Amino acid sequence: MRTVDIRLYDIFRKDLSLPDEKAQELVIALDEASTQKMEETHNHTVDVIRKDIQSLKESLKEYMDQRFDNIDQRFAQVDQRFVQVDLRFAQIDSRFAQIDSRFAQIDSRFEKIDERFVQIDKTFDQRFAHVDKTFATKEDLAKTESNITRWMFIFWAGQIGATVGFIWAFLKK
């Protein structure tokens, strides 16, 4: 027995002058009534709490659904932006493809120019080889110069001789 039951029992027996059995029956009846009332209160409280939980659950579900809808909308916006970015990248890729084709054209032109330079270089090499054969070497030039100098000296000496001879012929007369 609980202390509350013992106190009630004492009150019924001493203050109300009930016999022991009646006091005990009354305590048991009050205990059962209070237990039943507590169970009813407990059940009612549990029902109220369950309803509150269910209401909170529904409110939370609605709130979460709204939040998820907002998130879905934002993801849709992000997806649209990614589509726009993909389009821009496609444009950039096409521009790079155009640039690559232009560089390929430029490369082919440079290759043609390189080939032309190689041809020109070969032509110059052939012409310089011909010029080298045609023109005299330094030794040939040195020989030619010494021959020219000797003949110039001979011509100069002959000129002086002829001039002196003319002057002498005029002076003798």
PDB file of C-alpha atoms in Angstrom:
ATOM      1  CA  MET A   1       0.000   0.000   0.000  1.00  0.00           C
ATOM      2  CA  ARG A   2       0.995   3.528  -0.699  1.00  0.00           C
ATOM      3  CA  THR A   3       1.330   6.224   1.944  1.00  0.00           C
ATOM      4  CA  VAL A   4      -1.703   8.043   0.521  1.00  0.00           C
ATOM      5  CA  ASP A   5      -3.796   4.875   0.869  1.00  0.00           C
ATOM      6  CA  ILE A   6      -2.611   4.441   4.450  1.00  0.00           C
ATOM      7  CA  ARG A   7      -3.549   8.009   5.330  1.00  0.00           C
ATOM      8  CA  LEU A   8      -6.988   7.610   3.769  1.00  0.00           C
ATOM      9  CA  TYR A   9      -7.460   4.358   5.640  1.00  0.00           C
ATOM     10  CA  ASP A  10      -6.570   6.072   8.906  1.00  0.00           C
ATOM     11  CA  ILE A  11      -8.960   8.962   8.163  1.00  0.00           C
ATOM     12  CA  PHE A  12     -11.843   6.596   7.386  1.00  0.00           C
ATOM     13  CA  ARG A  13     -11.271   4.499  10.467  1.00  0.00           C
ATOM     14  CA  LYS A  14     -10.455   7.119  13.062  1.00  0.00           C
ATOM     15  CA  ASP A  15     -12.245  10.285  11.896  1.00  0.00           C
ATOM     16  CA  LEU A  16     -15.257   8.676  10.256  1.00  0.00           C
ATOM     17  CA  SER A  17     -15.306   5.694  12.630  1.00  0.00           C
ATOM     18  CA  LEU A  18     -15.718   3.120   9.901  1.00  0.00           C
ATOM     19  CA  PRO A  19     -14.876  -0.483  10.537  1.00  0.00           C
ATOM     20  CA  ASP A  20     -11.553  -1.770   9.188  1.00  0.00           C
ATOM     21  CA  GLU A  21     -13.106  -3.701   6.332  1.00  0.00           C
ATOM     22  CA  LYS A  22     -15.250  -0.783   5.192  1.00  0.00           C
ATOM     23  CA  ALA A  23     -12.324   1.641   5.449  1.00  0.00           C
ATOM     24  CA  GLN A  24     -10.207  -0.788   3.449  1.00  0.00           C
ATOM     25  CA  GLU A  25     -12.979  -1.247   0.848  1.00  0.00           C
ATOM     26  CA  LEU A  26     -13.387   2.505   0.585  1.00  0.00           C
ATOM     27  CA  VAL A  27      -9.603   3.001   0.133  1.00  0.00           C
ATOM     28  CA  ILE A  28      -9.546   0.256  -2.520  1.00  0.00           C
ATOM     29  CA  ALA A  29     -12.572   1.803  -4.272  1.00  0.00           C
ATOM     30  CA  LEU A  30     -10.986   5.243  -4.200  1.00  0.00           C
ATOM     31  CA  ASP A  31      -7.714   3.739  -5.410  1.00  0.00           C
ATOM     32  CA  GLU A  32      -9.488   1.983  -8.264  1.00  0.00           C
ATOM     33  CA  ALA A  33     -11.455   5.148  -9.078  1.00  0.00           C
ATOM     34  CA  SER A  34      -8.333   7.257  -9.050  1.00  0.00           C
ATOM     35  CA  THR A  35      -6.487   4.648 -11.106  1.00  0.00           C
ATOM     36  CA  GLN A  36      -9.390   4.515 -13.559  1.00  0.00           C
ATOM     37  CA  LYS A  37      -9.537   8.303 -13.669  1.00  0.00           C
ATOM     38  CA  MET A  38      -5.787   8.464 -14.198  1.00  0.00           C
ATOM     39  CA  GLU A  39      -6.048   5.898 -16.996  1.00  0.00           C
ATOM     40  CA  GLU A  40      -8.860   7.871 -18.595  1.00  0.00           C
ATOM     41  CA  THR A  41      -6.875  11.082 -18.205  1.00  0.00           C
ATOM     42  CA  HIS A  42      -3.797   9.305 -19.526  1.00  0.00           C
ATOM     43  CA  ASN A  43      -5.715   7.905 -22.495  1.00  0.00           C
ATOM     44  CA  HIS A  44      -7.298  11.284 -23.169  1.00  0.00           C
ATOM     45  CA  THR A  45      -3.894  12.981 -22.890  1.00  0.00           C
ATOM     46  CA  VAL A  46      -2.372  10.378 -25.205  1.00  0.00           C
ATOM     47  CA  ASP A  47      -5.196  10.951 -27.703  1.00  0.00           C
ATOM     48  CA  VAL A  48      -4.730  14.726 -27.513  1.00  0.00           C
ATOM     49  CA  ILE A  49      -0.962  14.344 -27.906  1.00  0.00           C
ATOM     50  CA  ARG A  50      -1.490  11.966 -30.847  1.00  0.00           C
ATOM     51  CA  LYS A  51      -3.832  14.459 -32.476  1.00  0.00           C
ATOM     52  CA  ASP A  52      -1.336  17.260 -31.835  1.00  0.00           C
ATOM     53  CA  ILE A  53       1.461  15.131 -33.255  1.00  0.00           C
ATOM     54  CA  GLN A  54      -0.688  14.258 -36.275  1.00  0.00           C
ATOM     55  CA  SER A  55      -1.522  17.940 -36.747  1.00  0.00           C
ATOM     56  CA  LEU A  56       2.145  18.893 -36.394  1.00  0.00           C
ATOM     57  CA  LYS A  57       3.063  16.087 -38.768  1.00  0.00           C
ATOM     58  CA  GLU A  58       0.622  17.373 -41.383  1.00  0.00           C
ATOM     59  CA  SER A  59       1.776  20.967 -40.870  1.00  0.00           C
ATOM     60  CA  LEU A  60       5.388  19.865 -41.132  1.00  0.00           C
ATOM     61  CA  LYS A  61       4.567  17.839 -44.261  1.00  0.00           C
ATOM     62  CA  GLU A  62       2.897  20.859 -45.859  1.00  0.00           C
ATOM     63  CA  TYR A  63       5.832  23.062 -44.874  1.00  0.00           C
ATOM     64  CA  MET A  64       8.361  20.544 -46.192  1.00  0.00           C
ATOM     65  CA  ASP A  65       6.348  20.127 -49.410  1.00  0.00           C
ATOM     66  CA  GLN A  66       6.457  23.902 -49.894  1.00  0.00           C
ATOM     67  CA  ARG A  67      10.188  23.950 -49.202  1.00  0.00           C
ATOM     68  CA  PHE A  68      10.772  21.065 -51.599  1.00  0.00           C
ATOM     69  CA  ASP A  69       8.669  22.826 -54.235  1.00  0.00           C
ATOM     70  CA  ASN A  70      10.839  25.927 -53.768  1.00  0.00           C
ATOM     71  CA  ILE A  71      13.965  23.792 -54.051  1.00  0.00           C
ATOM     72  CA  ASP A  72      12.583  22.118 -57.185  1.00  0.00           C
ATOM     73  CA  GLN A  73      11.881  25.549 -58.688  1.00  0.00           C
ATOM     74  CA  ARG A  74      15.409  26.663 -57.891  1.00  0.00           C
ATOM     75  CA  PHE A  75      16.820  23.502 -59.422  1.00  0.00           C
ATOM     76  CA  ALA A  76      14.712  24.159 -62.517  1.00  0.00           C
ATOM     77  CA  GLN A  77      16.174  27.671 -62.697  1.00  0.00           C
ATOM     78  CA  VAL A  78      19.671  26.272 -62.263  1.00  0.00           C
ATOM     79  CA  ASP A  79      18.953  23.695 -64.977  1.00  0.00           C
ATOM     80  CA  GLN A  80      17.841  26.503 -67.296  1.00  0.00           C
ATOM     81  CA  ARG A  81      21.034  28.384 -66.533  1.00  0.00           C
ATOM     82  CA  PHE A  82      23.066  25.262 -67.256  1.00  0.00           C
ATOM     83  CA  VAL A  83      21.243  24.923 -70.577  1.00  0.00           C
ATOM     84  CA  GLN A  84      22.160  28.534 -71.374  1.00  0.00           C
ATOM     85  CA  VAL A  85      25.757  27.896 -70.333  1.00  0.00           C
ATOM     86  CA  ASP A  86      25.813  24.754 -72.481  1.00  0.00           C
ATOM     87  CA  LEU A  87      24.548  26.798 -75.437  1.00  0.00           C
ATOM     88  CA  ARG A  88      27.243  29.386 -74.835  1.00  0.00           C
ATOM     89  CA  PHE A  89      29.881  26.666 -74.642  1.00  0.00           C
ATOM     90  CA  ALA A  90      28.540  25.216 -77.886  1.00  0.00           C
ATOM     91  CA  GLN A  91      28.918  28.652 -79.498  1.00  0.00           C
ATOM     92  CA  ILE A  92      32.424  28.961 -78.103  1.00  0.00           C
ATOM     93  CA  ASP A  93      33.256  25.470 -79.359  1.00  0.00           C
ATOM     94  CA  SER A  94      32.010  26.373 -82.840  1.00  0.00           C
ATOM     95  CA  ARG A  95      34.098  29.543 -82.751  1.00  0.00           C
ATOM     96  CA  PHE A  96      37.145  27.530 -81.704  1.00  0.00           C
ATOM     97  CA  ALA A  97      36.419  25.127 -84.564  1.00  0.00           C
ATOM     98  CA  GLN A  98      36.352  28.098 -86.956  1.00  0.00           C
ATOM     99  CA  ILE A  99      39.594  29.395 -85.489  1.00  0.00           C
ATOM    100  CA  ASP A 100      41.130  25.924 -85.803  1.00  0.00           C
ATOM    101  CA  SER A 101      40.100  25.759 -89.465  1.00  0.00           C
ATOM    102  CA  ARG A 102      41.597  29.215 -90.031  1.00  0.00           C
ATOM    103  CA  PHE A 103      44.819  28.126 -88.354  1.00  0.00           C
ATOM    104  CA  ALA A 104      44.815  25.050 -90.576  1.00  0.00           C
ATOM    105  CA  GLN A 105      44.472  27.308 -93.620  1.00  0.00           C
ATOM    106  CA  ILE A 106      47.260  29.528 -92.339  1.00  0.00           C
ATOM    107  CA  ASP A 107      49.417  26.463 -91.677  1.00  0.00           C
ATOM    108  CA  SER A 108      48.835  25.218 -95.229  1.00  0.00           C
ATOM    109  CA  ARG A 109      49.754  28.672 -96.571  1.00  0.00           C
ATOM    110  CA  PHE A 110      52.916  28.701 -94.460  1.00  0.00           C
ATOM    111  CA  GLU A 111      53.748  25.241 -95.757  1.00  0.00           C
ATOM    112  CA  LYS A 112      53.348  26.549 -99.327  1.00  0.00           C
ATOM    113  CA  ILE A 113      55.520  29.538 -98.443  1.00  0.00           C
ATOM    114  CA  ASP A 114      58.104  27.215 -96.884  1.00  0.00           C
ATOM    115  CA  GLU A 115      58.083  25.087-100.040  1.00  0.00           C
ATOM    116  CA  ARG A 116      58.506  28.226-102.155  1.00  0.00           C
ATOM    117  CA  PHE A 117      61.438  29.341 -99.983  1.00  0.00           C
ATOM    118  CA  VAL A 118      63.025  25.926-100.379  1.00  0.00           C
ATOM    119  CA  GLN A 119      62.605  26.226-104.164  1.00  0.00           C
ATOM    120  CA  ILE A 120      64.027  29.755-104.143  1.00  0.00           C
ATOM    121  CA  ASP A 121      66.907  28.591-101.950  1.00  0.00           C
ATOM    122  CA  LYS A 122      67.677  25.766-104.412  1.00  0.00           C
ATOM    123  CA  THR A 123      67.479  28.205-107.319  1.00  0.00           C
ATOM    124  CA  PHE A 124      69.866  30.629-105.583  1.00  0.00           C
ATOM    125  CA  ASP A 125      72.235  27.786-104.758  1.00  0.00           C
ATOM    126  CA  GLN A 126      72.252  26.746-108.436  1.00  0.00           C
ATOM    127  CA  ARG A 127      72.754  30.331-109.620  1.00  0.00           C
ATOM    128  CA  PHE A 128      75.532  30.988-107.127  1.00  0.00           C
ATOM    129  CA  ALA A 129      77.225  27.766-108.170  1.00  0.00           C
ATOM    130  CA  HIS A 130      77.056  28.994-111.788  1.00  0.00           C
ATOM    131  CA  VAL A 131      78.339  32.414-110.751  1.00  0.00           C
ATOM    132  CA  ASP A 132      81.172  30.791-108.811  1.00  0.00           C
ATOM    133  CA  LYS A 133      82.135  28.883-111.959  1.00  0.00           C
ATOM    134  CA  THR A 134      81.782  31.973-114.129  1.00  0.00           C
ATOM    135  CA  PHE A 135      83.694  34.434-111.983  1.00  0.00           C
ATOM    136  CA  ALA A 136      87.349  34.049-111.359  1.00  0.00           C
ATOM    137  CA  THR A 137      88.783  33.087-108.049  1.00  0.00           C
ATOM    138  CA  LYS A 138      91.053  35.421-106.047  1.00  0.00           C
ATOM    139  CA  GLU A 139      94.124  33.816-107.504  1.00  0.00           C
ATOM    140  CA  ASP A 140      92.798  34.357-111.012  1.00  0.00           C
ATOM    141  CA  LEU A 141      92.075  37.980-110.154  1.00  0.00           C
ATOM    142  CA  ALA A 142      95.582  38.425-108.715  1.00  0.00           C
ATOM    143  CA  LYS A 143      97.157  37.001-111.895  1.00  0.00           C
ATOM    144  CA  THR A 144      94.970  39.175-114.080  1.00  0.00           C
ATOM    145  CA  GLU A 145      95.845  42.243-112.015  1.00  0.00           C
ATOM    146  CA  SER A 146      99.574  41.587-112.286  1.00  0.00           C
ATOM    147  CA  ASN A 147      99.253  41.106-116.068  1.00  0.00           C
ATOM    148  CA  ILE A 148      97.276  44.332-116.389  1.00  0.00           C
ATOM    149  CA  THR A 149      99.820  46.219-114.257  1.00  0.00           C
ATOM    150  CA  ARG A 150     102.725  44.938-116.403  1.00  0.00           C
ATOM    151  CA  TRP A 151     100.984  45.893-119.641  1.00  0.00           C
ATOM    152  CA  MET A 152     100.100  49.289-118.201  1.00  0.00           C
ATOM    153  CA  PHE A 153     103.736  49.843-117.296  1.00  0.00           C
ATOM    154  CA  ILE A 154     104.820  48.787-120.772  1.00  0.00           C
ATOM    155  CA  PHE A 155     102.214  51.097-122.355  1.00  0.00           C
ATOM    156  CA  TRP A 156     103.241  53.970-120.032  1.00  0.00           C
ATOM    157  CA  ALA A 157     106.895  53.468-120.812  1.00  0.00           C
ATOM    158  CA  GLY A 158     106.048  53.403-124.554  1.00  0.00           C
ATOM    159  CA  GLN A 159     104.038  56.604-124.201  1.00  0.00           C
ATOM    160  CA  ILE A 160     106.888  58.346-122.405  1.00  0.00           C
ATOM    161  CA  GLY A 161     109.288  57.158-125.114  1.00  0.00           C
ATOM    162  CA  ALA A 162     107.009  58.410-127.877  1.00  0.00           C
ATOM    163  CA  THR A 163     106.405  61.753-126.119  1.00  0.00           C
ATOM    164  CA  VAL A 164     110.114  62.256-125.479  1.00  0.00           C
ATOM    165  CA  GLY A 165     110.751  61.349-129.163  1.00  0.00           C
ATOM    166  CA  PHE A 166     108.227  63.952-130.387  1.00  0.00           C
ATOM    167  CA  ILE A 167     109.587  66.593-128.103  1.00  0.00           C
ATOM    168  CA  TRP A 168     113.086  65.840-129.226  1.00  0.00           C
ATOM    169  CA  ALA A 169     112.096  65.932-132.866  1.00  0.00           C
ATOM    170  CA  PHE A 170     110.529  69.388-132.398  1.00  0.00           C
ATOM    171  CA  LEU A 171     113.468  70.703-130.476  1.00  0.00           C
ATOM    172  CA  LYS A 172     115.940  69.631-133.122  1.00  0.00           C
ATOM    173  CA  LYS A 173     114.310  71.450-135.875  1.00  0.00           C
TER     174      LYS A 173
END
